[in-house]
Amino acid sequence: VNVKLDMSNQYIGNLLRTDLLTSYASFLREVFRDCQWPEQAIDIPIRIEDPIYGTRRPSFLHFASPAVIIVFEFYLPVMFTVGVLLQEKMAGILERSMVAGLTALEMVLAHSLIQFMVLLVQTGAMLFVMYQVFDSPFIGDFYWTTGLLLLQGLCGMCYGFLVSIIADTMYTASFLGMGSFFPLCLTSGMVWPQEGMHPVLRSVGWLLPLSLSTESIRSLTARGWGI
């Protein structure tokens, strides 16, 4: 039997090749059993045991779910913070507040408190959807995972403050936000693992804010590691 696979889709092609080989081995084992021949004759000298982490039939959704939740945890606070601060900045509310006696520290603390409350709701909703609705693997510690997600949200909030300071209009903020969104997503390990990237890109990717947190969430939820 000659099989020609379409390897333009590497993930599906490898799954089909694995299924074909596994099915053929099962068929031969049944033939040997019916003929009362020793089944060990068709076994290769390498036995694949149960995996240390994960399952024998991994899912791409389970691989990508840590990066997806990290990306949302980072960029949703960015959008909320930029939207609120730029509206106040363009409407002149910030200047009037400064004239009324508010200091920059007080304004930052007030916005941070409100954004952190939104971040708590956002984190709880994402944890429920990702690990209850989509049934992604979660075998680690809940509190360490939640704490890391909240820290990632605070990182996104700080990035939102930076964009709000640099940008004067919504157009500039949109360019800054979307211009950094795709490079961070593509180098965070969501689409392609860090180990398979070009050495130059991999050396830069570990310095970005989503890369190490993505691998940490994957280690906490899928491998059950601790801090």
JSON list of N, CA, C and O in Angstrom, two decimals, residues 149-187:
[
{"chain": "A", "resi": 149, "resn": "LEU", "atom": "N", "xyz": [-1.37, 35.06, 36.49]},
{"chain": "A", "resi": 149, "resn": "LEU", "atom": "CA", "xyz": [-2.24, 35.75, 35.54]},
{"chain": "A", "resi": 149, "resn": "LEU", "atom": "C", "xyz": [-2.49, 37.20, 35.98]},
{"chain": "A", "resi": 149, "resn": "LEU", "atom": "O", "xyz": [-2.52, 38.11, 35.14]},
{"chain": "A", "resi": 150, "resn": "LEU", "atom": "N", "xyz": [-2.66, 37.41, 37.26]},
{"chain": "A", "resi": 150, "resn": "LEU", "atom": "CA", "xyz": [-2.86, 38.78, 37.74]},
{"chain": "A", "resi": 150, "resn": "LEU", "atom": "C", "xyz": [-1.61, 39.64, 37.52]},
{"chain": "A", "resi": 150, "resn": "LEU", "atom": "O", "xyz": [-1.71, 40.81, 37.15]},
{"chain": "A", "resi": 151, "resn": "LEU", "atom": "N", "xyz": [-0.45, 39.05, 37.74]},
{"chain": "A", "resi": 151, "resn": "LEU", "atom": "CA", "xyz": [0.79, 39.79, 37.47]},
{"chain": "A", "resi": 151, "resn": "LEU", "atom": "C", "xyz": [0.92, 40.12, 35.98]},
{"chain": "A", "resi": 151, "resn": "LEU", "atom": "O", "xyz": [1.39, 41.21, 35.61]},
{"chain": "A", "resi": 152, "resn": "GLN", "atom": "N", "xyz": [0.51, 39.19, 35.13]},
{"chain": "A", "resi": 152, "resn": "GLN", "atom": "CA", "xyz": [0.54, 39.46, 33.70]},
{"chain": "A", "resi": 152, "resn": "GLN", "atom": "C", "xyz": [-0.44, 40.57, 33.34]},
{"chain": "A", "resi": 152, "resn": "GLN", "atom": "O", "xyz": [-0.15, 41.42, 32.48]},
{"chain": "A", "resi": 153, "resn": "GLY", "atom": "N", "xyz": [-1.60, 40.59, 33.99]},
{"chain": "A", "resi": 153, "resn": "GLY", "atom": "CA", "xyz": [-2.54, 41.68, 33.77]},
{"chain": "A", "resi": 153, "resn": "GLY", "atom": "C", "xyz": [-2.00, 43.02, 34.23]},
{"chain": "A", "resi": 153, "resn": "GLY", "atom": "O", "xyz": [-2.21, 44.05, 33.58]},
{"chain": "A", "resi": 154, "resn": "LEU", "atom": "N", "xyz": [-1.28, 43.03, 35.35]},
{"chain": "A", "resi": 154, "resn": "LEU", "atom": "CA", "xyz": [-0.65, 44.27, 35.81]},
{"chain": "A", "resi": 154, "resn": "LEU", "atom": "C", "xyz": [0.42, 44.74, 34.83]},
{"chain": "A", "resi": 154, "resn": "LEU", "atom": "O", "xyz": [0.59, 45.95, 34.61]},
{"chain": "A", "resi": 155, "resn": "CYS", "atom": "N", "xyz": [1.12, 43.80, 34.23]},
{"chain": "A", "resi": 155, "resn": "CYS", "atom": "CA", "xyz": [2.10, 44.15, 33.20]},
{"chain": "A", "resi": 155, "resn": "CYS", "atom": "C", "xyz": [1.42, 44.81, 32.01]},
{"chain": "A", "resi": 155, "resn": "CYS", "atom": "O", "xyz": [1.89, 45.81, 31.47]},
{"chain": "A", "resi": 156, "resn": "GLY", "atom": "N", "xyz": [0.28, 44.24, 31.59]},
{"chain": "A", "resi": 156, "resn": "GLY", "atom": "CA", "xyz": [-0.47, 44.87, 30.50]},
{"chain": "A", "resi": 156, "resn": "GLY", "atom": "C", "xyz": [-1.01, 46.23, 30.88]},
{"chain": "A", "resi": 156, "resn": "GLY", "atom": "O", "xyz": [-1.06, 47.14, 30.05]},
{"chain": "A", "resi": 157, "resn": "MET", "atom": "N", "xyz": [-1.41, 46.40, 32.14]},
{"chain": "A", "resi": 157, "resn": "MET", "atom": "CA", "xyz": [-1.89, 47.69, 32.60]},
{"chain": "A", "resi": 157, "resn": "MET", "atom": "C", "xyz": [-0.78, 48.74, 32.52]},
{"chain": "A", "resi": 157, "resn": "MET", "atom": "O", "xyz": [-1.01, 49.88, 32.08]},
{"chain": "A", "resi": 158, "resn": "CYS", "atom": "N", "xyz": [0.42, 48.37, 32.93]},
{"chain": "A", "resi": 158, "resn": "CYS", "atom": "CA", "xyz": [1.55, 49.30, 32.85]},
{"chain": "A", "resi": 158, "resn": "CYS", "atom": "C", "xyz": [1.88, 49.65, 31.40]},
{"chain": "A", "resi": 158, "resn": "CYS", "atom": "O", "xyz": [2.21, 50.80, 31.09]},
{"chain": "A", "resi": 159, "resn": "TYR", "atom": "N", "xyz": [1.77, 48.66, 30.52]},
{"chain": "A", "resi": 159, "resn": "TYR", "atom": "CA", "xyz": [1.99, 48.95, 29.11]},
{"chain": "A", "resi": 159, "resn": "TYR", "atom": "C", "xyz": [0.91, 49.89, 28.57]},
{"chain": "A", "resi": 159, "resn": "TYR", "atom": "O", "xyz": [1.18, 50.75, 27.73]},
{"chain": "A", "resi": 160, "resn": "GLY", "atom": "N", "xyz": [-0.31, 49.74, 29.07]},
{"chain": "A", "resi": 160, "resn": "GLY", "atom": "CA", "xyz": [-1.37, 50.66, 28.68]},
{"chain": "A", "resi": 160, "resn": "GLY", "atom": "C", "xyz": [-1.09, 52.09, 29.14]},
{"chain": "A", "resi": 160, "resn": "GLY", "atom": "O", "xyz": [-1.36, 53.05, 28.41]},
{"chain": "A", "resi": 161, "resn": "PHE", "atom": "N", "xyz": [-0.55, 52.25, 30.35]},
{"chain": "A", "resi": 161, "resn": "PHE", "atom": "CA", "xyz": [-0.15, 53.58, 30.81]},
{"chain": "A", "resi": 161, "resn": "PHE", "atom": "C", "xyz": [0.92, 54.17, 29.90]},
{"chain": "A", "resi": 161, "resn": "PHE", "atom": "O", "xyz": [0.89, 55.37, 29.58]},
{"chain": "A", "resi": 162, "resn": "LEU", "atom": "N", "xyz": [1.88, 53.34, 29.49]},
{"chain": "A", "resi": 162, "resn": "LEU", "atom": "CA", "xyz": [2.95, 53.82, 28.61]},
{"chain": "A", "resi": 162, "resn": "LEU", "atom": "C", "xyz": [2.40, 54.28, 27.27]},
{"chain": "A", "resi": 162, "resn": "LEU", "atom": "O", "xyz": [2.76, 55.35, 26.77]},
{"chain": "A", "resi": 163, "resn": "VAL", "atom": "N", "xyz": [1.50, 53.49, 26.69]},
{"chain": "A", "resi": 163, "resn": "VAL", "atom": "CA", "xyz": [0.91, 53.87, 25.40]},
{"chain": "A", "resi": 163, "resn": "VAL", "atom": "C", "xyz": [0.09, 55.15, 25.54]},
{"chain": "A", "resi": 163, "resn": "VAL", "atom": "O", "xyz": [0.10, 56.02, 24.67]},
{"chain": "A", "resi": 164, "resn": "SER", "atom": "N", "xyz": [-0.61, 55.29, 26.66]},
{"chain": "A", "resi": 164, "resn": "SER", "atom": "CA", "xyz": [-1.43, 56.50, 26.87]},
{"chain": "A", "resi": 164, "resn": "SER", "atom": "C", "xyz": [-0.57, 57.74, 27.00]},
{"chain": "A", "resi": 164, "resn": "SER", "atom": "O", "xyz": [-0.98, 58.84, 26.59]},
{"chain": "A", "resi": 165, "resn": "ILE", "atom": "N", "xyz": [0.62, 57.59, 27.57]},
{"chain": "A", "resi": 165, "resn": "ILE", "atom": "CA", "xyz": [1.51, 58.74, 27.70]},
{"chain": "A", "resi": 165, "resn": "ILE", "atom": "C", "xyz": [2.11, 59.13, 26.34]},
{"chain": "A", "resi": 165, "resn": "ILE", "atom": "O", "xyz": [2.22, 60.31, 26.00]},
{"chain": "A", "resi": 166, "resn": "ILE", "atom": "N", "xyz": [2.47, 58.11, 25.55]},
{"chain": "A", "resi": 166, "resn": "ILE", "atom": "CA", "xyz": [3.12, 58.39, 24.26]},
{"chain": "A", "resi": 166, "resn": "ILE", "atom": "C", "xyz": [2.12, 58.91, 23.24]},
{"chain": "A", "resi": 166, "resn": "ILE", "atom": "O", "xyz": [2.39, 59.88, 22.52]},
{"chain": "A", "resi": 167, "resn": "ALA", "atom": "N", "xyz": [0.94, 58.28, 23.17]},
{"chain": "A", "resi": 167, "resn": "ALA", "atom": "CA", "xyz": [-0.03, 58.60, 22.12]},
{"chain": "A", "resi": 167, "resn": "ALA", "atom": "C", "xyz": [-0.88, 59.80, 22.53]},
{"chain": "A", "resi": 167, "resn": "ALA", "atom": "O", "xyz": [-1.20, 60.00, 23.70]},
{"chain": "A", "resi": 168, "resn": "ASP", "atom": "N", "xyz": [-1.25, 60.58, 21.52]},
{"chain": "A", "resi": 168, "resn": "ASP", "atom": "CA", "xyz": [-2.13, 61.73, 21.73]},
{"chain": "A", "resi": 168, "resn": "ASP", "atom": "C", "xyz": [-3.53, 61.49, 21.17]},
{"chain": "A", "resi": 168, "resn": "ASP", "atom": "O", "xyz": [-4.46, 62.21, 21.53]},
{"chain": "A", "resi": 169, "resn": "THR", "atom": "N", "xyz": [-3.67, 60.52, 20.28]},
{"chain": "A", "resi": 169, "resn": "THR", "atom": "CA", "xyz": [-4.96, 60.23, 19.67]},
{"chain": "A", "resi": 169, "resn": "THR", "atom": "C", "xyz": [-5.20, 58.73, 19.70]},
{"chain": "A", "resi": 169, "resn": "THR", "atom": "O", "xyz": [-4.28, 57.93, 19.93]},
{"chain": "A", "resi": 170, "resn": "MET", "atom": "N", "xyz": [-6.45, 58.36, 19.45]},
{"chain": "A", "resi": 170, "resn": "MET", "atom": "CA", "xyz": [-6.81, 56.94, 19.41]},
{"chain": "A", "resi": 170, "resn": "MET", "atom": "C", "xyz": [-6.13, 56.24, 18.24]},
{"chain": "A", "resi": 170, "resn": "MET", "atom": "O", "xyz": [-5.80, 55.05, 18.32]},
{"chain": "A", "resi": 171, "resn": "TYR", "atom": "N", "xyz": [-5.91, 56.96, 17.14]},
{"chain": "A", "resi": 171, "resn": "TYR", "atom": "CA", "xyz": [-5.26, 56.35, 15.98]},
{"chain": "A", "resi": 171, "resn": "TYR", "atom": "C", "xyz": [-3.83, 55.94, 16.32]},
{"chain": "A", "resi": 171, "resn": "TYR", "atom": "O", "xyz": [-3.40, 54.83, 16.00]},
{"chain": "A", "resi": 172, "resn": "THR", "atom": "N", "xyz": [-3.10, 56.83, 16.97]},
{"chain": "A", "resi": 172, "resn": "THR", "atom": "CA", "xyz": [-1.73, 56.50, 17.35]},
{"chain": "A", "resi": 172, "resn": "THR", "atom": "C", "xyz": [-1.69, 55.34, 18.34]},
{"chain": "A", "resi": 172, "resn": "THR", "atom": "O", "xyz": [-0.85, 54.43, 18.23]},
{"chain": "A", "resi": 173, "resn": "ALA", "atom": "N", "xyz": [-2.61, 55.35, 19.30]},
{"chain": "A", "resi": 173, "resn": "ALA", "atom": "CA", "xyz": [-2.67, 54.25, 20.27]},
{"chain": "A", "resi": 173, "resn": "ALA", "atom": "C", "xyz": [-3.02, 52.93, 19.59]},
{"chain": "A", "resi": 173, "resn": "ALA", "atom": "O", "xyz": [-2.48, 51.87, 19.95]},
{"chain": "A", "resi": 174, "resn": "SER", "atom": "N", "xyz": [-3.91, 52.98, 18.60]},
{"chain": "A", "resi": 174, "resn": "SER", "atom": "CA", "xyz": [-4.26, 51.75, 17.87]},
{"chain": "A", "resi": 174, "resn": "SER", "atom": "C", "xyz": [-3.07, 51.21, 17.10]},
{"chain": "A", "resi": 174, "resn": "SER", "atom": "O", "xyz": [-2.84, 49.99, 17.09]},
{"chain": "A", "resi": 175, "resn": "PHE", "atom": "N", "xyz": [-2.31, 52.09, 16.48]},
{"chain": "A", "resi": 175, "resn": "PHE", "atom": "CA", "xyz": [-1.12, 51.64, 15.75]},
{"chain": "A", "resi": 175, "resn": "PHE", "atom": "C", "xyz": [-0.10, 51.02, 16.70]},
{"chain": "A", "resi": 175, "resn": "PHE", "atom": "O", "xyz": [0.51, 49.99, 16.39]},
{"chain": "A", "resi": 176, "resn": "LEU", "atom": "N", "xyz": [0.11, 51.65, 17.85]},
{"chain": "A", "resi": 176, "resn": "LEU", "atom": "CA", "xyz": [1.06, 51.10, 18.82]},
{"chain": "A", "resi": 176, "resn": "LEU", "atom": "C", "xyz": [0.59, 49.76, 19.37]},
{"chain": "A", "resi": 176, "resn": "LEU", "atom": "O", "xyz": [1.37, 48.82, 19.52]},
{"chain": "A", "resi": 177, "resn": "GLY", "atom": "N", "xyz": [-0.70, 49.67, 19.68]},
{"chain": "A", "resi": 177, "resn": "GLY", "atom": "CA", "xyz": [-1.22, 48.43, 20.24]},
{"chain": "A", "resi": 177, "resn": "GLY", "atom": "C", "xyz": [-1.22, 47.29, 19.25]},
{"chain": "A", "resi": 177, "resn": "GLY", "atom": "O", "xyz": [-0.72, 46.19, 19.55]},
{"chain": "A", "resi": 178, "resn": "MET", "atom": "N", "xyz": [-1.76, 47.52, 18.06]},
{"chain": "A", "resi": 178, "resn": "MET", "atom": "CA", "xyz": [-1.81, 46.46, 17.05]},
{"chain": "A", "resi": 178, "resn": "MET", "atom": "C", "xyz": [-0.43, 46.14, 16.50]},
{"chain": "A", "resi": 178, "resn": "MET", "atom": "O", "xyz": [-0.14, 45.00, 16.13]},
{"chain": "A", "resi": 179, "resn": "GLY", "atom": "N", "xyz": [0.44, 47.16, 16.44]},
{"chain": "A", "resi": 179, "resn": "GLY", "atom": "CA", "xyz": [1.79, 46.91, 15.95]},
{"chain": "A", "resi": 179, "resn": "GLY", "atom": "C", "xyz": [2.60, 46.01, 16.86]},
{"chain": "A", "resi": 179, "resn": "GLY", "atom": "O", "xyz": [3.50, 45.30, 16.40]},
{"chain": "A", "resi": 180, "resn": "SER", "atom": "N", "xyz": [2.31, 46.04, 18.14]},
{"chain": "A", "resi": 180, "resn": "SER", "atom": "CA", "xyz": [3.02, 45.17, 19.08]},
{"chain": "A", "resi": 180, "resn": "SER", "atom": "C", "xyz": [2.27, 43.87, 19.35]},
{"chain": "A", "resi": 180, "resn": "SER", "atom": "O", "xyz": [2.85, 42.93, 19.92]},
{"chain": "A", "resi": 181, "resn": "PHE", "atom": "N", "xyz": [1.00, 43.80, 18.96]},
{"chain": "A", "resi": 181, "resn": "PHE", "atom": "CA", "xyz": [0.19, 42.62, 19.26]},
{"chain": "A", "resi": 181, "resn": "PHE", "atom": "C", "xyz": [0.70, 41.39, 18.51]},
{"chain": "A", "resi": 181, "resn": "PHE", "atom": "O", "xyz": [0.97, 40.34, 19.11]},
{"chain": "A", "resi": 182, "resn": "PHE", "atom": "N", "xyz": [0.83, 41.49, 17.20]},
{"chain": "A", "resi": 182, "resn": "PHE", "atom": "CA", "xyz": [1.19, 40.33, 16.40]},
{"chain": "A", "resi": 182, "resn": "PHE", "atom": "C", "xyz": [2.61, 39.83, 16.66]},
{"chain": "A", "resi": 182, "resn": "PHE", "atom": "O", "xyz": [2.83, 38.61, 16.77]},
{"chain": "A", "resi": 183, "resn": "PRO", "atom": "N", "xyz": [3.62, 40.70, 16.76]},
{"chain": "A", "resi": 183, "resn": "PRO", "atom": "CA", "xyz": [4.96, 40.17, 17.10]},
{"chain": "A", "resi": 183, "resn": "PRO", "atom": "C", "xyz": [4.99, 39.45, 18.44]},
{"chain": "A", "resi": 183, "resn": "PRO", "atom": "O", "xyz": [5.64, 38.40, 18.57]},
{"chain": "A", "resi": 184, "resn": "LEU", "atom": "N", "xyz": [4.30, 40.00, 19.44]},
{"chain": "A", "resi": 184, "resn": "LEU", "atom": "CA", "xyz": [4.30, 39.34, 20.74]},
{"chain": "A", "resi": 184, "resn": "LEU", "atom": "C", "xyz": [3.57, 38.01, 20.70]},
{"chain": "A", "resi": 184, "resn": "LEU", "atom": "O", "xyz": [3.99, 37.03, 21.34]},
{"chain": "A", "resi": 185, "resn": "CYS", "atom": "N", "xyz": [2.47, 37.94, 19.94]},
{"chain": "A", "resi": 185, "resn": "CYS", "atom": "CA", "xyz": [1.73, 36.68, 19.84]},
{"chain": "A", "resi": 185, "resn": "CYS", "atom": "C", "xyz": [2.54, 35.61, 19.12]},
{"chain": "A", "resi": 185, "resn": "CYS", "atom": "O", "xyz": [2.61, 34.45, 19.55]},
{"chain": "A", "resi": 186, "resn": "LEU", "atom": "N", "xyz": [3.18, 35.99, 18.02]},
{"chain": "A", "resi": 186, "resn": "LEU", "atom": "CA", "xyz": [3.90, 35.01, 17.22]},
{"chain": "A", "resi": 186, "resn": "LEU", "atom": "C", "xyz": [5.16, 34.51, 17.90]},
{"chain": "A", "resi": 186, "resn": "LEU", "atom": "O", "xyz": [5.63, 33.41, 17.62]},
{"chain": "A", "resi": 187, "resn": "THR", "atom": "N", "xyz": [5.74, 35.32, 18.77]},
{"chain": "A", "resi": 187, "resn": "THR", "atom": "CA", "xyz": [6.98, 34.92, 19.45]},
{"chain": "A", "resi": 187, "resn": "THR", "atom": "C", "xyz": [6.74, 34.41, 20.86]},
{"chain": "A", "resi": 187, "resn": "THR", "atom": "O", "xyz": [7.70, 34.08, 21.56]}
]
